[in-house]
Coordinates of C-alpha atoms in Angstrom, one line a residue:
Chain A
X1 CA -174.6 -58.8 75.9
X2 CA -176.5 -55.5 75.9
X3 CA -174.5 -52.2 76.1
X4 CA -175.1 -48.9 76.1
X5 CA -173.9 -46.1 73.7
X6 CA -174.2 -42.8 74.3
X7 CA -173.0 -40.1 72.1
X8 CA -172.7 -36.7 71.8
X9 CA -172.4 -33.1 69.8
X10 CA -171.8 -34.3 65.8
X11 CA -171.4 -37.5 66.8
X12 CA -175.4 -37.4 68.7
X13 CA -176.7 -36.2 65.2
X14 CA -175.1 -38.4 63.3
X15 CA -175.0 -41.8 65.3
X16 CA -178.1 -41.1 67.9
X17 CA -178.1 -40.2 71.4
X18 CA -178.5 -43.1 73.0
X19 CA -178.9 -46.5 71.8
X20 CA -178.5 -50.2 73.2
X21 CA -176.4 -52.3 71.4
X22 CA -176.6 -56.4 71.3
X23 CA -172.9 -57.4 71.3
X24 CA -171.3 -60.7 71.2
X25 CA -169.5 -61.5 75.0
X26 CA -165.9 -60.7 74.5
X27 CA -166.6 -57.8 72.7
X28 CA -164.4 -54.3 72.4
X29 CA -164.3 -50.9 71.0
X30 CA -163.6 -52.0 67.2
X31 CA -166.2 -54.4 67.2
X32 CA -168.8 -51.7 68.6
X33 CA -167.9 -49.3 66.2
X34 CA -167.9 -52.0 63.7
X35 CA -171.8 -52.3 64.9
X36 CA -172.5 -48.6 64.0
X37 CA -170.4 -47.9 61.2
X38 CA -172.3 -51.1 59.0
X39 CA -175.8 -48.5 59.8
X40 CA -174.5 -46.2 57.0
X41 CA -172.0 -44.3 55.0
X42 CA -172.1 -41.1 57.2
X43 CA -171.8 -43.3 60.3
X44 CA -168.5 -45.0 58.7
X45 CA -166.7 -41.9 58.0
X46 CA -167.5 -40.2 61.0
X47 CA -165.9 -43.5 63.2
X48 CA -162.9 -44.6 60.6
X49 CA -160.4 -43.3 58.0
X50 CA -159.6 -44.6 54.7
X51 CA -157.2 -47.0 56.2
X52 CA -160.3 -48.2 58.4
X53 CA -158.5 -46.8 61.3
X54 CA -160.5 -45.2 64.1
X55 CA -160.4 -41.8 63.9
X56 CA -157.7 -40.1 65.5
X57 CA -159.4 -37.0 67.6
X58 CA -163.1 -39.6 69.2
X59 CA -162.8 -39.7 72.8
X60 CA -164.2 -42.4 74.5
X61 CA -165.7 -43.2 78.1
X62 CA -166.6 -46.6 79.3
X63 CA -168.5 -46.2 82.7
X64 CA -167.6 -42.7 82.5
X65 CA -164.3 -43.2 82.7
X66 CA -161.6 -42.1 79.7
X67 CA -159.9 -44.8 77.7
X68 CA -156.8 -43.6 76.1
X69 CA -156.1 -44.5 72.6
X70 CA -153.3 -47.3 73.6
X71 CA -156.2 -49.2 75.5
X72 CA -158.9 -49.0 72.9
X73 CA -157.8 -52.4 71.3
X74 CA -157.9 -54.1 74.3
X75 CA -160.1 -53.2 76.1
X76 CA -162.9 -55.9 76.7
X77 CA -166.3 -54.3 77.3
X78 CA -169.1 -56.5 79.7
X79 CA -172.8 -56.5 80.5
X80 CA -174.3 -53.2 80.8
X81 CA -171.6 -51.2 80.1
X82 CA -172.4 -47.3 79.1
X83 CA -170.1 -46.3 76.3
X84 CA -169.4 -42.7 75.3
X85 CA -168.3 -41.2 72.0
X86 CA -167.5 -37.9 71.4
X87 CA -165.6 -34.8 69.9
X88 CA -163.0 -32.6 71.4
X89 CA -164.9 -30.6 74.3
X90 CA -165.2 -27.0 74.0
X91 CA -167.7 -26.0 76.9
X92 CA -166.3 -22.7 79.6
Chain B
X1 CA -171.3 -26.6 94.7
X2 CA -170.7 -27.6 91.7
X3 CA -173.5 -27.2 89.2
X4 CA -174.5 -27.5 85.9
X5 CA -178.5 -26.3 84.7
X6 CA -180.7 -25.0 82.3
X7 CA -181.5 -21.7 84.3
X8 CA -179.7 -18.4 84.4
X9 CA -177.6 -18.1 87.2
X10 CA -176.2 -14.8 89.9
X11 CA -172.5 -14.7 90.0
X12 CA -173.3 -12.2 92.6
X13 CA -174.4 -14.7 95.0
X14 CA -171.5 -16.9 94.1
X15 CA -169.4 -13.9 95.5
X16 CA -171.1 -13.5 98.5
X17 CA -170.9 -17.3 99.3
X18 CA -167.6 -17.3 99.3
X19 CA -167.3 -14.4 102.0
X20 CA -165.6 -15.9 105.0
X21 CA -163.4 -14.7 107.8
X22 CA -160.4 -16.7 106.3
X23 CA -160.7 -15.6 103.2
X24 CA -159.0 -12.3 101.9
X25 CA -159.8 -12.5 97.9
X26 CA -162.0 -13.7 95.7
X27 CA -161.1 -14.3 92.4
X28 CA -164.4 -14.9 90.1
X29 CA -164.3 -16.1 86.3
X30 CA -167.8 -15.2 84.4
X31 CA -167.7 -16.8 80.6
X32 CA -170.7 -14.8 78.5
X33 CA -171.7 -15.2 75.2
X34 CA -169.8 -13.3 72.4
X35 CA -170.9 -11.9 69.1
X36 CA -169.0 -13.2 66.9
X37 CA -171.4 -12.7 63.9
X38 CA -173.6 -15.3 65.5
X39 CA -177.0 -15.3 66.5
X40 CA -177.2 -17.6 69.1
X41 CA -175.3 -20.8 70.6
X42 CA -176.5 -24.0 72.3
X43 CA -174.3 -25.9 74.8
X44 CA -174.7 -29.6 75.1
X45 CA -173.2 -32.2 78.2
X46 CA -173.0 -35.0 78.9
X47 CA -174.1 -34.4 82.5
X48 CA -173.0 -37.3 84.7
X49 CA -169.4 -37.3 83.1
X50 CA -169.1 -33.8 83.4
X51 CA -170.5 -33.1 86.6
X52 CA -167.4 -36.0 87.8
X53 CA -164.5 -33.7 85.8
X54 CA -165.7 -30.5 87.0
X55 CA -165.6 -32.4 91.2
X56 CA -161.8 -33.8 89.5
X57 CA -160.8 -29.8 88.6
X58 CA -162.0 -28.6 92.0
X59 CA -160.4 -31.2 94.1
X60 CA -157.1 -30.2 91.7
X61 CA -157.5 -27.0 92.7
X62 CA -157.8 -27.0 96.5
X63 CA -155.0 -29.3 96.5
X64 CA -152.3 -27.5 94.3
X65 CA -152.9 -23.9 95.3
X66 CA -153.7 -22.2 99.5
X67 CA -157.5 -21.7 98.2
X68 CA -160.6 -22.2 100.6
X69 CA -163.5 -22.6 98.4
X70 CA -164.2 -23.3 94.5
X71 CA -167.4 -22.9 93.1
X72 CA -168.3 -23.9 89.4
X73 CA -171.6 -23.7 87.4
X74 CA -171.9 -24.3 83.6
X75 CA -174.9 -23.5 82.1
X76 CA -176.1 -26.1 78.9
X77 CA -179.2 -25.7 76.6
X78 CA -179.5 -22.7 74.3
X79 CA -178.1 -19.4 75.0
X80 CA -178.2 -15.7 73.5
X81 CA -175.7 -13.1 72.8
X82 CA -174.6 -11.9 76.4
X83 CA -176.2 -15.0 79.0
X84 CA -174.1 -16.3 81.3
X85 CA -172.1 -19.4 79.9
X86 CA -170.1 -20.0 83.3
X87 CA -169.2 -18.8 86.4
X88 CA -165.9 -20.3 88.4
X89 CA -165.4 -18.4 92.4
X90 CA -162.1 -19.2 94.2
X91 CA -161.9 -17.9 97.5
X92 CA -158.4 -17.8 99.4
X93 CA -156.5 -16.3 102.3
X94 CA -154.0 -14.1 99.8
X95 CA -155.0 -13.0 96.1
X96 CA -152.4 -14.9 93.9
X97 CA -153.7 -18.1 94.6
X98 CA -157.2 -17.0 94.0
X99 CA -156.1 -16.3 90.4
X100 CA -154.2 -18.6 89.4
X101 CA -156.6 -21.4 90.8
X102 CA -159.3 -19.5 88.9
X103 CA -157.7 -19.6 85.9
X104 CA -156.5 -22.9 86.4
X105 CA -160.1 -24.3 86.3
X106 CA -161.4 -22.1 83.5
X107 CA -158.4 -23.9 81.3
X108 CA -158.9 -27.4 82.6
X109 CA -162.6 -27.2 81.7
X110 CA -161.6 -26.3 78.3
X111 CA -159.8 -29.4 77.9
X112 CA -161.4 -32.0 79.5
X113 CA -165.0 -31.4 80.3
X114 CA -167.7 -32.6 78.0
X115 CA -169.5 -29.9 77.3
X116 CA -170.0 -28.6 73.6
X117 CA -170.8 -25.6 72.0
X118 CA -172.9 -25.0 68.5
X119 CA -173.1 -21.8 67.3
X120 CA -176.2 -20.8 65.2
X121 CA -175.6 -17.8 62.1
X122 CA -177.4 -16.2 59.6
X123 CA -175.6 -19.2 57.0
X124 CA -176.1 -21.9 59.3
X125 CA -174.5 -24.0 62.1
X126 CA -171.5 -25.5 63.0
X127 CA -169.9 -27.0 66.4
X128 CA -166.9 -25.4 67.7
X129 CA -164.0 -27.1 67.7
X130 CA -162.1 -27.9 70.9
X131 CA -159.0 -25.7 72.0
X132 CA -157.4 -28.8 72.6
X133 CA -158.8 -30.6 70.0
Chain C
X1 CA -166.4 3.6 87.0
X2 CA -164.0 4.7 89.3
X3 CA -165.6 5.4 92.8
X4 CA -164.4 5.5 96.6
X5 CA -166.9 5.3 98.8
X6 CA -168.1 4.8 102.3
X7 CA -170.7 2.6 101.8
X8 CA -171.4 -1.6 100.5
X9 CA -171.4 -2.0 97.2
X10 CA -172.7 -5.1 95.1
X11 CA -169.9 -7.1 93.0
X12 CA -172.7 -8.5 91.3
X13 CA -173.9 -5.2 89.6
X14 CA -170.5 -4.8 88.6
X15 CA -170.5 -7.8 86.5
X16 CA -174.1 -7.4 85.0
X17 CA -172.7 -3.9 84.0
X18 CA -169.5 -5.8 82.2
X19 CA -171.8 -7.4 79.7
X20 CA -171.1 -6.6 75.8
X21 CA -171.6 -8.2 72.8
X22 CA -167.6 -7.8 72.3
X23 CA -166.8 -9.3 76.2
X24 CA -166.4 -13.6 76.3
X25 CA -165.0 -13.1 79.6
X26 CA -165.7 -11.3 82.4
X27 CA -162.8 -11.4 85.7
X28 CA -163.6 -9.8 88.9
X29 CA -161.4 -9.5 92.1
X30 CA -163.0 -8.9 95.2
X31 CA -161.2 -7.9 98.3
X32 CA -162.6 -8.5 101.8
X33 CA -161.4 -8.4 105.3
X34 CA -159.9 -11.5 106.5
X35 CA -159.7 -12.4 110.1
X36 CA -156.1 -12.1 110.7
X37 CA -156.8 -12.4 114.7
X38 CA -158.0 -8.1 114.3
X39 CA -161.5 -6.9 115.1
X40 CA -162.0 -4.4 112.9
X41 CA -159.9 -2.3 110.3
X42 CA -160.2 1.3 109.4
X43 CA -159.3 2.2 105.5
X44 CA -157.9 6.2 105.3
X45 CA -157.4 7.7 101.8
X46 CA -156.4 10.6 100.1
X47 CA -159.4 11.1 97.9
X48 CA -158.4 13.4 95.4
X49 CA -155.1 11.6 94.3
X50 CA -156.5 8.2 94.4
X51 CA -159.0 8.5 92.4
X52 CA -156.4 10.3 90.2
X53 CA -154.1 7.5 90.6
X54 CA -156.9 4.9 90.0
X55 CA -157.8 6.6 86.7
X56 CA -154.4 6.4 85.9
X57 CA -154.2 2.0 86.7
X58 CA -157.5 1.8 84.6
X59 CA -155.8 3.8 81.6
X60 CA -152.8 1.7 81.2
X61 CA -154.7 -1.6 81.7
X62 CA -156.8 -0.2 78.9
X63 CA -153.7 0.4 76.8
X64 CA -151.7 -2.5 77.7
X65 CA -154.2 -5.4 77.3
X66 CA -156.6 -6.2 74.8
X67 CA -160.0 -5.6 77.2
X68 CA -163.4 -3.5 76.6
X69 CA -164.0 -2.3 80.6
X70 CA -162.3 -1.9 83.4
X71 CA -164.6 -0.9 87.0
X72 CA -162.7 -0.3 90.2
X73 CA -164.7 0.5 93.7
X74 CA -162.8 0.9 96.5
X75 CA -164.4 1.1 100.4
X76 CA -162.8 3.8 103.0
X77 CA -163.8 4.3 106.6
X78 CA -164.6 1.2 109.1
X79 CA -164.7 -1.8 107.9
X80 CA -165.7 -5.3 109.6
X81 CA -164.6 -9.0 108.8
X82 CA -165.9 -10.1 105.8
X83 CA -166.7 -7.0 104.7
X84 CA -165.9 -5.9 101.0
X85 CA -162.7 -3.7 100.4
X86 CA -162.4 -3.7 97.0
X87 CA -163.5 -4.8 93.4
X88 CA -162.1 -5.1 90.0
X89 CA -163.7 -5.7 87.0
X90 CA -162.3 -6.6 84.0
X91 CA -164.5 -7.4 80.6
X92 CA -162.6 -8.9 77.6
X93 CA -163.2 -10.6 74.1
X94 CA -160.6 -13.5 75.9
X95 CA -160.5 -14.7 79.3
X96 CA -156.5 -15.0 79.5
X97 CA -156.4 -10.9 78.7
X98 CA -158.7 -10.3 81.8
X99 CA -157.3 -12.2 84.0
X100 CA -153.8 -10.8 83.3
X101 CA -155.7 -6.9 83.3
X102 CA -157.3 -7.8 86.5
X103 CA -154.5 -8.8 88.2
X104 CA -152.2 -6.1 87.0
X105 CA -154.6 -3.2 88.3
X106 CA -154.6 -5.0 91.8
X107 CA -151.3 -5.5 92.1
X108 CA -150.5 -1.3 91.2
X109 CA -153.4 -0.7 93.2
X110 CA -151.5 -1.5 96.1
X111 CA -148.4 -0.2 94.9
X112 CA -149.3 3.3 94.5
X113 CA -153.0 4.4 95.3
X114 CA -152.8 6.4 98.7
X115 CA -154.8 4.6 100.8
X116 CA -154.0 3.3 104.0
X117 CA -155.3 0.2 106.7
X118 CA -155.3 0.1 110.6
X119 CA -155.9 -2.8 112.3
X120 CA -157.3 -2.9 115.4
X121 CA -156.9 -5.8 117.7
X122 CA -157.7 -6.5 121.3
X123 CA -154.1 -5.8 122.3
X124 CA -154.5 -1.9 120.1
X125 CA -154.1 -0.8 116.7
X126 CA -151.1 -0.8 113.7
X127 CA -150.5 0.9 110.7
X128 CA -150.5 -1.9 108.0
X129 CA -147.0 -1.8 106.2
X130 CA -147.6 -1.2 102.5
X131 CA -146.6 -4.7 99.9
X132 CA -143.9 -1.9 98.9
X133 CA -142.5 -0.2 101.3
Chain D
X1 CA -146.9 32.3 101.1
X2 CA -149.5 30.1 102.0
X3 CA -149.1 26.3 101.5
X4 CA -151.3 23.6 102.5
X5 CA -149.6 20.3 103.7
X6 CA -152.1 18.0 104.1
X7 CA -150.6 14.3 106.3
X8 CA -152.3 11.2 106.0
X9 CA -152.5 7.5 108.4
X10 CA -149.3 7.9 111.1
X11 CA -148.5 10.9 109.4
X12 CA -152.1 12.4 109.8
X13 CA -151.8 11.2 113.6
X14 CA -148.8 13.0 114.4
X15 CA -148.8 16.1 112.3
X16 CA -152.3 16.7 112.0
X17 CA -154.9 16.0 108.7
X18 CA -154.5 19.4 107.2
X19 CA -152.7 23.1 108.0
X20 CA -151.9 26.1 106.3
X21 CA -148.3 27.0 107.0
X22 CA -146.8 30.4 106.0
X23 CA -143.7 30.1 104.7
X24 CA -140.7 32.2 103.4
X25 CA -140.8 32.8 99.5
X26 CA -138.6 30.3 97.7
X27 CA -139.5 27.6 100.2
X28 CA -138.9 24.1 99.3
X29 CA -139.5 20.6 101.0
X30 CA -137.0 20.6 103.6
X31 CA -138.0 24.4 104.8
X32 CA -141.8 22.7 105.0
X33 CA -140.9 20.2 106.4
X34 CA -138.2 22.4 109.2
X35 CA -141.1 24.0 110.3
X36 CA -143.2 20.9 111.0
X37 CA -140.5 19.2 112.7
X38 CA -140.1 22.4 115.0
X39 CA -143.0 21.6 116.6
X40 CA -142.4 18.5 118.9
X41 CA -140.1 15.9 118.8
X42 CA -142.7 13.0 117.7
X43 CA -142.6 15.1 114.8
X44 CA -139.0 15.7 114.4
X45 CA -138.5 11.8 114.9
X46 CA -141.5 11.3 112.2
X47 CA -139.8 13.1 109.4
X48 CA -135.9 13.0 110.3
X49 CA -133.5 10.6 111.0
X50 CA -130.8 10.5 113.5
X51 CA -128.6 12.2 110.3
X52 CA -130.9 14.8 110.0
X53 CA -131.9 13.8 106.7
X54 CA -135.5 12.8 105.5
X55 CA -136.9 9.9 106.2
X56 CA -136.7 7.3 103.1
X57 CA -140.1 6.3 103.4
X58 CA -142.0 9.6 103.4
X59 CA -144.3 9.9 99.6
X60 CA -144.5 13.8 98.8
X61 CA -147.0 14.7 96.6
X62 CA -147.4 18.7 95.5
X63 CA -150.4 19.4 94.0
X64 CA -151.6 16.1 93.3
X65 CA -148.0 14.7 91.4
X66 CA -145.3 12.7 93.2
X67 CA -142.1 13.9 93.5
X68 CA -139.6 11.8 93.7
X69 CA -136.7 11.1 96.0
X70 CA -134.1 13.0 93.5
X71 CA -136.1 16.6 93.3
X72 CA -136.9 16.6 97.4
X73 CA -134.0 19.3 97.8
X74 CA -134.5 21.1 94.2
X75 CA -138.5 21.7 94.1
X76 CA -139.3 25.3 94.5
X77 CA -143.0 25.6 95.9
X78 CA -145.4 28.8 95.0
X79 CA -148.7 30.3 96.5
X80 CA -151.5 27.8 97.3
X81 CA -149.3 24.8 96.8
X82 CA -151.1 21.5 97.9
X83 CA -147.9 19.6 99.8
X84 CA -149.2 16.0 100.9
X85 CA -146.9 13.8 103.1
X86 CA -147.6 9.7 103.8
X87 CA -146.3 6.5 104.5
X88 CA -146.1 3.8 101.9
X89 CA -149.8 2.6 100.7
X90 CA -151.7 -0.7 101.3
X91 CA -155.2 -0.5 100.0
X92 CA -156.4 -3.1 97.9

């Protein structure tokens, strides 16, 4: 299935803008940042820790809308879903 | 109106939209650029998601405080030492709820709209980080 | 600045004239004539001590909060709904010490600065009670 | 001597915007303010209450500084004293 990822601020310059991904159906988060991270070093560290844990501070949108860190394992992504990754906000 | 663009904007005219025979005071946030020892800055958005939280913060806003009108543009691309970064008006029958709905908005786009902000120095450039990072 | 005056003035200008390097953040509060069922209101003052007592306000908000301007206008004579009474304007390296600035000069503003509003209404006129009387 | 009292907003309306009053040497507050109240009893009723003691309400300013409800009986005024009398303030 094809999805969108979007990202933005450090992790636009280090991951792309804007990219469509070709994921197997049943697909989540882990598994698109699994998809990204396997590009390069720079990409890995950016998306995990040592422990191969997502980093603690990416926020993520799926249709524009937040998922909190609880549903990130879970959450199953479909068709032409836009996915957003980015840092702490700092805009005003 | 809630607005976010590459263009310059008038905070003056945000002002006098918000004249109106209910309204007794209008409270009006202006964000410029700083010196901090940098030359310039350059804001980036994600504009669909952002344009959504800022219409979420507004609609906060007129329902928690006695306000009448909230106005909010954000300015992205790249900026210089003094341009307008953002300008939040809140018009209201009595002056306390104009400020603290003002300064309401000004805090909750700090922590939840994506917008981010690189600043460019003599030694090179670095994002900022969130205050609620 | 410190001015009374009998004519319009442009909140706008005051915030173009607000920009530093040092100021992030820029709070204005605007005052206008809200349609409290009156027609018009009429704003007396005693020059000569209020703009002594506004020089005063400005002088402690200097002193108390950590800001770079502060620009009060104030209108006297007849006024009409909608039509501007008074603005603040506070400049600041951080939004949170302008807002509290701008605030605080309102607030003494009309606690101690001799002026005074009449309403009139289609029934006749009234002295407006002062906040503190 | 020569003291100016100038009135402002009710005050203004009922004891006029500005007069030159000649009082007895060693005047103070109350003398001034005798001699305005002698005049009619809108004015009386303005400045005194039933008591005959001044009104709570009434700001004095002489020569531009407040004086406070504690040194209304004690103030001496001199020669060319500014004396202005008003009701409580609402500008803003």
């Amino acid at each position: 299935m094809k999805i969108t990822v979007r990202a933005f601020a450090r992790f636009r310059e280090v991951v792309g803008e804007i990219q469509a991904l070709d994921l197997p159906e049943g697909s989540g988060i882990p598994a698109l940042l699994g998809a990204l991270a396997s590009r390069n070093d720079e990409s890995r560290d950016l998306l995990f820790d040592e422990q191969g844990m997502i980093r603690e501070h990416i926020i993520f949108m799926v249709n524009r809308k937040r998922v909190g860190r609880s549903a990130l394992q879970t959450i199953i992504l479909a068709e032409g879903d836009e996915v957003a990754i980015y840092p702490p906000v700092a805009g005003g | 109106m809630i607005t976010i663009t590459d263009e310059d904007f008038d905070p003056g005219a945000c002002i006098d939209a918000a004249r109106d025979p209910r309204v007794g005071g209008i409270v009006t946030f202006t964000g410029i650029v700083r010196d901090d020892g940098i030359t310039s800055i350059e804001l980036e958005t994600y504009r669909e998601a952002a344009l959504q939280e800022l219409g979420v913060i507004r609609d906060e806003a007129l329902s928690r405080y006695d306000i009448r009108s909230v106005d909010i543009i954000h300015r992205v691309g790249p900026l210089a030492i003094g341009d307008h970064i953002v300008v939040i008006t809140v018009g209201a029958p009595h002056r306390r709820d104009a400020f603290d709905a003002c300064e309401y908005i000004i805090d909750r786009i700090k922590e939840t709209v994506p917008i981010w902000k690189k600043e460019h120095t003599a030694e090179g450039s670095r994002w900022v980080p969130g205050e609620h990072s």
